[in-house]
Tab-separated table of C-alpha atoms and ligand atoms in Angstrom:
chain	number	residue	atom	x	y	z
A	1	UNK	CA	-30.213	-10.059	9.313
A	2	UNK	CA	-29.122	-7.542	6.945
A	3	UNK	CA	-28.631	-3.641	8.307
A	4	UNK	CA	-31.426	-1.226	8.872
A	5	UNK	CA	-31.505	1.240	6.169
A	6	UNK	CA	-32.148	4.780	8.014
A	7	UNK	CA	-29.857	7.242	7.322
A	8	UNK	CA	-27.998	7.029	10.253
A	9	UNK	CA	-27.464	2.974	10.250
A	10	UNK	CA	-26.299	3.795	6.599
A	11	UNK	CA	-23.865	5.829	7.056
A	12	UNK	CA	-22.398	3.773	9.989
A	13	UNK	CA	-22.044	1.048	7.829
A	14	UNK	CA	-20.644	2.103	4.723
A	15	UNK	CA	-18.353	4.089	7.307
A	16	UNK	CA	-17.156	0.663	8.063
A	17	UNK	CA	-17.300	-0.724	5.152
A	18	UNK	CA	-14.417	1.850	4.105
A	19	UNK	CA	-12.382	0.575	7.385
A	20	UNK	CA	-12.878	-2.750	6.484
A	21	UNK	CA	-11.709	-2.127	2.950
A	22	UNK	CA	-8.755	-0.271	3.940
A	23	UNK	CA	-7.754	-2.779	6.546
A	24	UNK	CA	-8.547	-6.060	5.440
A	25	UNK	CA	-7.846	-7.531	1.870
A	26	UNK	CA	-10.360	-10.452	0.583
A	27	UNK	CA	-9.122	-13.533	1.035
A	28	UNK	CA	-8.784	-14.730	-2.523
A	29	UNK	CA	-6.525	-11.796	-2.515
A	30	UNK	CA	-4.289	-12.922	0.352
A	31	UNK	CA	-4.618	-16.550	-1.502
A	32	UNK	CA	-3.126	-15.542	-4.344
A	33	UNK	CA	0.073	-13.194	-3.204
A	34	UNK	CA	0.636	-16.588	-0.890
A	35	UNK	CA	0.692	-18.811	-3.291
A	36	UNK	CA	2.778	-16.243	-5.773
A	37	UNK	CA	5.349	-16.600	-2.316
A	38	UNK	CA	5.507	-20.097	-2.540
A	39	UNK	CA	6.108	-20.419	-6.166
A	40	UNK	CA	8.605	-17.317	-6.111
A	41	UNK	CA	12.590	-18.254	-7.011
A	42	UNK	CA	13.744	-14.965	-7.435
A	43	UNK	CA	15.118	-14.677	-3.545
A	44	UNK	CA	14.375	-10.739	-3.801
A	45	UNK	CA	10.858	-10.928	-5.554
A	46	UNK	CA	10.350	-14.078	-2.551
A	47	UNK	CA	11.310	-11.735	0.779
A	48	UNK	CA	9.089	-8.694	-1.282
A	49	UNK	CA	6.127	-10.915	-1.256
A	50	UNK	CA	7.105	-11.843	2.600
A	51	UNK	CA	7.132	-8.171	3.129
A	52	UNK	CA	4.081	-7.515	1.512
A	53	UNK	CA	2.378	-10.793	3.904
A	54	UNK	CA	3.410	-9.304	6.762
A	55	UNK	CA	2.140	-5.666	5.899
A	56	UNK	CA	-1.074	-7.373	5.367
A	57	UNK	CA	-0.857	-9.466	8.501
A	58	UNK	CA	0.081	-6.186	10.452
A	59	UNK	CA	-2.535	-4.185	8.843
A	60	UNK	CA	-5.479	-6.653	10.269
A	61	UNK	CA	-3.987	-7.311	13.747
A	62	UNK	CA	-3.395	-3.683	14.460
A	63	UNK	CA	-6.247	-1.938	12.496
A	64	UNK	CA	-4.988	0.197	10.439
A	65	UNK	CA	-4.996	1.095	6.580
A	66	UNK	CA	-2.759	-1.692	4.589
A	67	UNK	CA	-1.108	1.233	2.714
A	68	UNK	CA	-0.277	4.849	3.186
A	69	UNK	CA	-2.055	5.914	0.046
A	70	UNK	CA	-5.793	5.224	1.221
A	71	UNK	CA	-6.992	5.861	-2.361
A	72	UNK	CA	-10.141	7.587	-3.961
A	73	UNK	CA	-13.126	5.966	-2.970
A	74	UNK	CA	-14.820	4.102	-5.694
A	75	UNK	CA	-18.694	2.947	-5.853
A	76	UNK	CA	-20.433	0.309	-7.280
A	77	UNK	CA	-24.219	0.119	-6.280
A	78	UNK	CA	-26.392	-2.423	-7.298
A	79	UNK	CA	-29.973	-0.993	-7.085
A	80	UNK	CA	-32.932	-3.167	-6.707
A	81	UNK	CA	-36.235	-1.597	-8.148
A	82	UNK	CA	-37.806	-2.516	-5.115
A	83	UNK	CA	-35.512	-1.028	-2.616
A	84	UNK	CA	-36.812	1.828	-0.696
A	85	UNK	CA	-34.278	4.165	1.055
A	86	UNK	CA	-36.694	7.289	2.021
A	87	UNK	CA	-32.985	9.326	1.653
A	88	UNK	CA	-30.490	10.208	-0.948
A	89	UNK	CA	-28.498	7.462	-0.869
A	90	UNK	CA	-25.746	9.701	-2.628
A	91	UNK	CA	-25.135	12.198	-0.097
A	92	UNK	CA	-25.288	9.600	2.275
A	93	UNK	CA	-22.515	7.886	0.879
A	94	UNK	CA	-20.287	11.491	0.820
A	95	UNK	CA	-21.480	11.693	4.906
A	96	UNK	CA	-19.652	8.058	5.367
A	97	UNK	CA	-16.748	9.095	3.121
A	98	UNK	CA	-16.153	11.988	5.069
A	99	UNK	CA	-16.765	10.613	8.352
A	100	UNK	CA	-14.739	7.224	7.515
A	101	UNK	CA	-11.876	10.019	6.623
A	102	UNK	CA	-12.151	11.656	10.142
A	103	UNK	CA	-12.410	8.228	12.137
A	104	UNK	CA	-10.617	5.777	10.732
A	105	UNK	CA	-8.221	8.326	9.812
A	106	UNK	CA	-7.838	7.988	5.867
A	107	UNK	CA	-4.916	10.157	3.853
A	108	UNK	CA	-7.145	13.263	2.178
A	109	UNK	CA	-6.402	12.363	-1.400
A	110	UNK	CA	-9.142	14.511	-3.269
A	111	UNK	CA	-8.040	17.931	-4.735
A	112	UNK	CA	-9.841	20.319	-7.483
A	113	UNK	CA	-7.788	19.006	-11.021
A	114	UNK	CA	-6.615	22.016	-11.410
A	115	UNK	CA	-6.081	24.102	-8.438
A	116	UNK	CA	-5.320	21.155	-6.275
A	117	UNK	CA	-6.655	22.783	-3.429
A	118	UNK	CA	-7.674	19.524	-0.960
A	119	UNK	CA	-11.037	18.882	0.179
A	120	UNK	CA	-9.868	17.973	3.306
A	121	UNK	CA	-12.291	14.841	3.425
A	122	UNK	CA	-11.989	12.456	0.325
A	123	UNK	CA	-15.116	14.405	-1.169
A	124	UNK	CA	-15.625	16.660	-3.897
A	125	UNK	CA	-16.990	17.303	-6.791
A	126	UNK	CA	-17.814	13.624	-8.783
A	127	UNK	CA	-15.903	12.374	-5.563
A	128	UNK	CA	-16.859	9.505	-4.028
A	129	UNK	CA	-17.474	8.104	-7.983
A	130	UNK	CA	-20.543	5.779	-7.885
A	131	UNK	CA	-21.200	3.446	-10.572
A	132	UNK	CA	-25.225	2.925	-10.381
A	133	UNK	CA	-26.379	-0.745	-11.932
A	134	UNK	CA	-30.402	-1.201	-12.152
A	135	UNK	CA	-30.978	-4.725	-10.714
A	136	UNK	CA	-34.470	-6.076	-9.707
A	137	UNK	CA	-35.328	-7.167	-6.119
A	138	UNK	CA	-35.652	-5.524	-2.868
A	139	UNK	CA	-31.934	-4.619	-1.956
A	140	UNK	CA	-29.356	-2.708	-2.347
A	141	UNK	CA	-25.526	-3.893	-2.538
A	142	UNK	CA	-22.899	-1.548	-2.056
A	143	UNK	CA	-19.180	-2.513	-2.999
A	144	UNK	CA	-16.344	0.200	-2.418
A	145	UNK	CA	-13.027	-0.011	-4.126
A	146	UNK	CA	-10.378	2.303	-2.258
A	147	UNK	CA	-8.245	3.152	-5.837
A	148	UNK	CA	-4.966	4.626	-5.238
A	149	UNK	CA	-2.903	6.441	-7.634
A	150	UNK	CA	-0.205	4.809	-8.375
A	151	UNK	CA	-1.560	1.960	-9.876
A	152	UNK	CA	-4.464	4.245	-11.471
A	153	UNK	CA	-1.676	6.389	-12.933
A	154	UNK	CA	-0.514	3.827	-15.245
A	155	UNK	CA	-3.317	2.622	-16.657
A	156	UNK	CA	-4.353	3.032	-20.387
A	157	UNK	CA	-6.981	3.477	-22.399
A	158	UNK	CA	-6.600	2.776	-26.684
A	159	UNK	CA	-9.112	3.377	-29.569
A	160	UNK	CA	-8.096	0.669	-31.674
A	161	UNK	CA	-8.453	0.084	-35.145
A	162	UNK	CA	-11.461	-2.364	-35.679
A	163	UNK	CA	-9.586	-4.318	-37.483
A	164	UNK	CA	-6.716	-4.796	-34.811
A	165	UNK	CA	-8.063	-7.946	-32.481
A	166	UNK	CA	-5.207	-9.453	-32.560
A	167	UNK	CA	-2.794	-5.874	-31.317
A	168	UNK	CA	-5.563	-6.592	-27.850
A	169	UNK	CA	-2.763	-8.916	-25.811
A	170	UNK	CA	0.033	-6.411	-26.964
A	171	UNK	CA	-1.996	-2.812	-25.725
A	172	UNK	CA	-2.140	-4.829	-22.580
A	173	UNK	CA	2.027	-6.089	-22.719
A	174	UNK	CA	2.963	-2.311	-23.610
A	175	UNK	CA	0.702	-0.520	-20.904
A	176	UNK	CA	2.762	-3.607	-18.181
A	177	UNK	CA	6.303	-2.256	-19.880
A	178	UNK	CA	5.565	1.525	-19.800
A	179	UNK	CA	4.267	0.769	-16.208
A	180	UNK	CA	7.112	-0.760	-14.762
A	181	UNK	CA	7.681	-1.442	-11.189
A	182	UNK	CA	5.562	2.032	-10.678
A	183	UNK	CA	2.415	-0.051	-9.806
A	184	UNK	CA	3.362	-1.645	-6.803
A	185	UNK	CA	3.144	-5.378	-8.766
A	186	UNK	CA	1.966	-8.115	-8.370
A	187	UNK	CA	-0.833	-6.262	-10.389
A	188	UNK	CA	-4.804	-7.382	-11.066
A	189	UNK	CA	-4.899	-6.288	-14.458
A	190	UNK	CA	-8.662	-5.488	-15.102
A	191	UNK	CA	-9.377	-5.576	-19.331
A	192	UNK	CA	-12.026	-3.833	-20.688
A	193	UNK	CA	-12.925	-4.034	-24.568
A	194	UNK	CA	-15.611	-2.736	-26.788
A	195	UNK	CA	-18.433	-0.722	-25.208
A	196	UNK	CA	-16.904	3.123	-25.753
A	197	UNK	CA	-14.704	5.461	-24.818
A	198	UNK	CA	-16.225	5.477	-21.638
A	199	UNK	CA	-17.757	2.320	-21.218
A	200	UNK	CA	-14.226	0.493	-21.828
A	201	UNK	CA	-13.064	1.790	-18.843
A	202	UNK	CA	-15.485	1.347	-16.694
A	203	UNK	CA	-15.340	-2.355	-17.690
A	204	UNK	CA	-12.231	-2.121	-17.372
A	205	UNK	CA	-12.430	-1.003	-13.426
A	206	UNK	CA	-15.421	-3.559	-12.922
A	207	UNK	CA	-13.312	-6.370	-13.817
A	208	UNK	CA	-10.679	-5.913	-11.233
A	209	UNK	CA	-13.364	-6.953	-8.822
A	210	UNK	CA	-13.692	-9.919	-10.351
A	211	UNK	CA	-12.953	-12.702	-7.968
A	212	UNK	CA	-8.918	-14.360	-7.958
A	213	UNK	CA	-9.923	-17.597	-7.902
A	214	UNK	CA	-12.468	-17.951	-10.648
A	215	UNK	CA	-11.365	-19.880	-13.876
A	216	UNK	CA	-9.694	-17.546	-16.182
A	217	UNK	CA	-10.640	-17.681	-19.812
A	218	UNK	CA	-8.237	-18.889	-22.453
A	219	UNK	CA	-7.660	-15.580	-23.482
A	220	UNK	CA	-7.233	-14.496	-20.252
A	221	UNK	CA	-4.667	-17.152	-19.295
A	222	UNK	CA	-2.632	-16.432	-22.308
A	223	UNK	CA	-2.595	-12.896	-21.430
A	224	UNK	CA	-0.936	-13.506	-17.741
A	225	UNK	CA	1.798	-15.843	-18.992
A	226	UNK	CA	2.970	-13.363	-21.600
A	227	UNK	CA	2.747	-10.391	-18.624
A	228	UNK	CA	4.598	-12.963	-16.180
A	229	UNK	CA	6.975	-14.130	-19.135
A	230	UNK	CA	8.060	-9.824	-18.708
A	231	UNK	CA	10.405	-11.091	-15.889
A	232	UNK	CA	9.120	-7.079	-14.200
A	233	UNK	CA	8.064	-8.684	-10.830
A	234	UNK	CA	7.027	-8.026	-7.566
A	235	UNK	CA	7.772	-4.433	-7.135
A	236	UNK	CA	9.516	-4.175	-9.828
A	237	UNK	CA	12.575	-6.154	-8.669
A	238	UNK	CA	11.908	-9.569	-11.251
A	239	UNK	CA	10.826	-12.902	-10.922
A	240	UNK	CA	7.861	-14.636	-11.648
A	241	UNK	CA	5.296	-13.098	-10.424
A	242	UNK	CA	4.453	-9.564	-12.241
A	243	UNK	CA	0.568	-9.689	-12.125
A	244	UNK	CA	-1.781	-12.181	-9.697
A	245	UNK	CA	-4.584	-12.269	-12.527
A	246	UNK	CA	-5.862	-11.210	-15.800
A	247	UNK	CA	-9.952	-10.291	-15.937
A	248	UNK	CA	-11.695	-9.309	-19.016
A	249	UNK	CA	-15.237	-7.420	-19.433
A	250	UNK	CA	-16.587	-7.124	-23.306
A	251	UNK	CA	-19.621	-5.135	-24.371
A	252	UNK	CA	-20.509	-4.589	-28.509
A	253	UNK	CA	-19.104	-1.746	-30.224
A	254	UNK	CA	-19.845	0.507	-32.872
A	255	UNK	CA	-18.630	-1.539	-36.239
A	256	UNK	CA	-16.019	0.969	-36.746
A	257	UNK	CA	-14.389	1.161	-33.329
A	258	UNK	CA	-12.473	-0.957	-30.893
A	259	UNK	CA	-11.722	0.581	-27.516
A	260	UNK	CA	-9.722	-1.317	-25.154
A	261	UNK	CA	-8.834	-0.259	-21.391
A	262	UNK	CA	-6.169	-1.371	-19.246
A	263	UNK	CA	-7.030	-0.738	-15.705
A	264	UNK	CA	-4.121	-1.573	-13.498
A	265	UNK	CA	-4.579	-2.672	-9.573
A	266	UNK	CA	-1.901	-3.049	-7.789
A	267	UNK	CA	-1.230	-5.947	-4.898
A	268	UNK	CA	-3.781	-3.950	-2.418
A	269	UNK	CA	-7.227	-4.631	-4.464
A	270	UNK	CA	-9.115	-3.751	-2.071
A	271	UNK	CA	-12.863	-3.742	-1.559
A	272	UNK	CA	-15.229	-4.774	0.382
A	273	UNK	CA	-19.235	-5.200	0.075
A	274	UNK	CA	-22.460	-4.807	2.017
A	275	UNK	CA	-26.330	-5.662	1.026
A	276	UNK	CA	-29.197	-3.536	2.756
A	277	UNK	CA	-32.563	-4.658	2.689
A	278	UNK	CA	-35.310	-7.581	3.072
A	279	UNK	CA	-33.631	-10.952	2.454
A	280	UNK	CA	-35.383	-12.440	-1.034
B	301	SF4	S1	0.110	1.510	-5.868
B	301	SF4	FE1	-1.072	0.411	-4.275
B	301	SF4	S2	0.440	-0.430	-2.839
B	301	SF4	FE2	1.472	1.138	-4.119
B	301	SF4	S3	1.346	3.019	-2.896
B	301	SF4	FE3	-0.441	3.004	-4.280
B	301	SF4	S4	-2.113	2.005	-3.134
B	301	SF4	FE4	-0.201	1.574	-2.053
């Protein structure tokens, strides 16, 4: 049965939806560092990815946040035309961020830009960000992605020449370089091109939720082997293994532009979803 959608019930669960998030990573997730592990040569970049295993392992048995940077708390909410709340689902969301901060405990990350004075409580102004997608039916699916800085930090956004298609795989190769072992790699490099200035990177961030173990397109593909031919590795240290996956969003473009965003995820991609509402 899904969750009761009162206010209350809400807030509990996207309250634990956060926990779950910060504690557990998906599974294709897990799949994919393990396997990375078991093709690793590099001995150092091998007993990093052990490391990381365990930290995951550790994080789940003892419940507690996989990393000490517990991120900015990301939104995406699918919205069914149907779905009736009878509250504002937004503020709703800020009451579980805050009380998700207080209980589970997450780090306070969110500061004004430009006093930096802390919120205390992972809220603020724009903070939690929620992505809003119109969707028909009767429910409403809420998927939060914990982003932490980081990986954000590097990331890179390009208004390319229209003409420059073929400069895409290289924007990506240059924003892995100038990155570094900064990221905390193995990476989930989420691509986004076309749309806007804007929309690019919000493609960008949608495709890092993109499941590990779908098919990757050819394009895709030939992007990870040139970022894994880099040799930067897990954490930096070499080997095989510098990014898990490559995921690509496209949307059209204005005829004279050709933005491209590199959103970079480091080995915790975390998220975690929930659907309220009457089963369809
Ligand atoms: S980049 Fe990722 S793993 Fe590294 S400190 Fe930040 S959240 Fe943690």
């Amino acid at each position: 049965m899904p969750p009761k959608t009162s206010r209350e019930n809400f807030i509990r669960s996207i309250a634990d939806l956060l926990r779950k998030a910060e504690i557990e990573l998906p599974d294709d997730v897990v799949d994919a560092l393990k396997e990375a592990e078991a093709r690793e040569e590099n001995q150092v970049a091998k007993s990093q990815l052990q490391a990381i295993l365990r930290n995951i392992e550790i994080a789940k048995n003892h419940g507690v946040p996989m990393c000490q940077d517990t991120g900015i708390m990301i939104f995406f909410a699918e919205l069914g035309t149907e779905f009736q709340p009878g509250f504002n689902i937004e503020t709703a969301i800020k009451d579980a961020v805050a009380l998700a901060t207080r209980e589970v405990p997450l780090r306070p990350n969110a500061v004004d830009p430009l006093t930096r004075k802390n919120s205390g409580n992972n809220t603020g102004a724009g903070i939690p960000d929620i992505h809003w997608k119109l969707v028909s039916g009767k429910q409403l699916k809420i998927t939060v992605a914990p982003k932490g800085a980081g990986s954000e930090n590097m990331s890179a956004l390009r208004m390319l020449n229209p003409t420059e298609t073929g400069s895409i795989k290289n924007f990506v190769l240059e924003t892995v370089i100038n990155a570094g072992g900064m990221p905390c790699p193995p990476l989930v490099l989420g691509v986004g091109i076309g749309g806007s200035f804007d929309k690019a990177a919000r493609l960008a961030k949608e495709a890092l939720l993109e499941p590990l173990d779908n098919p990757l397109t050819d394009f895709e593909k030939e992007i990870l082997e040139s970022v894994n031919a880099l040799g930067i590795g897990c954490m930096g240290l070499g080997g095989s293994t510098t990014a898990l996956s490559v995921h690509i969003k496209t949307a059209h473009c204005h005829t004279a532009s050709l933005p491209v965003a590199v959103n970079i995820q480091c080995w915790a991609n975390r998220h975690a979803s929930i659907v309220f509402g009457e089963e369809e």
